[in-house]
């Protein structure tokens, strides 16, 4: 790289007009890099999500229609999140293994009508547990790592058999990626991708999501600090990623997004593997609230945030803004 000096080098020359800014731009953002998270519910649980303006809990028909519309807009993949009625939640999260759960029916319905769209299914128990934790509890009330892994591997296999393209363990149990990879291989699902929530932090920014899926009430004052990462840690994120890759993850995720761009960069630089970023519910809510008040230009602020994820090293971004962004792009 040549290092110039003023006035031979004037960096404003390559910023002077659109044609040249467009040519020297280092980072590109395209709809195909965006994954749209979608909530699915039934009956009275359908409807708008209060803390996430513009986001709705779809019924099954609307979900399928939305997938077709997103695909037409250039979005290539969706991540599904089911809302479970309170009476179906148990301490053991049994609904996670029900072959006729809303999640399983959603995967099958989308694959029937829009088979080209990639489907990501979260593997974790929190939509189904009466205590709102991502796994089953031991005698002390902590999430039991190994007992939870046994259930997660069966949950992942169930979704693979329903035809899901990508399973995404979002639970942060140690060793779960290895368990899931092993059972998928054994059952002949050698092409099912694992997108591991590898560096997932115990974050306040998940608040609106927990309201959307109705797990906030179940969780109560309980936290997830015994399995999700401490926001103060970065070296530990690299260890998490290394383990998940060794166990068979195809894509690793960093979550939340904007406050964790340094983690994305370090993961990309260290491992050179496909990296996903999750711009989570609280980030969406902040941008929407500021835009609604006229404090931010929504389109500019959102596209800037998404571009910065790409610049930091994310190959793909899970974002509730995906539909709007695809339209703007
Ligand atoms: C559950 C899960 C969470 C999110 C995705 N999967 C919440 C949590 O861990 O409590 C958060 C998504 C968001 O905030 O947008 N395992």
XYZ file of C-alpha atoms and ligand atoms in Angstrom, residues 81 122 124 126 134 170 197 200 205-206 209-210 224 228 255 278 280-281 320, ligand 1:
35
model
C -39.846 -18.093 16.146
C -33.933 -22.015 16.485
C -33.593 -24.133 22.298
C -37.231 -21.309 25.985
C -33.426 -22.388 27.434
C -29.460 -20.558 20.436
C -25.319 -18.936 18.190
C -24.387 -15.161 22.522
C -31.403 -6.063 24.329
C -33.492 -9.256 24.052
C -38.240 -10.437 21.745
C -39.165 -12.055 25.039
C -29.568 -16.484 31.703
C -25.107 -16.843 28.046
C -25.364 -11.752 19.160
C -27.973 -10.766 14.874
C -31.636 -8.111 17.979
C -35.072 -6.942 18.995
C -36.139 -7.296 11.751
C -33.984 -17.812 22.552
C -33.684 -16.662 21.684
C -33.619 -15.317 22.094
C -33.419 -14.569 20.952
C -33.349 -15.453 19.872
N -33.494 -16.755 20.354
C -33.837 -14.677 23.412
C -33.107 -15.129 24.603
O -32.058 -15.772 24.534
O -33.625 -14.837 25.681
C -33.330 -13.058 20.947
C -33.681 -12.392 19.695
C -33.930 -10.939 19.803
O -33.839 -10.298 20.871
O -34.237 -10.378 18.756
N -33.067 -18.793 22.753
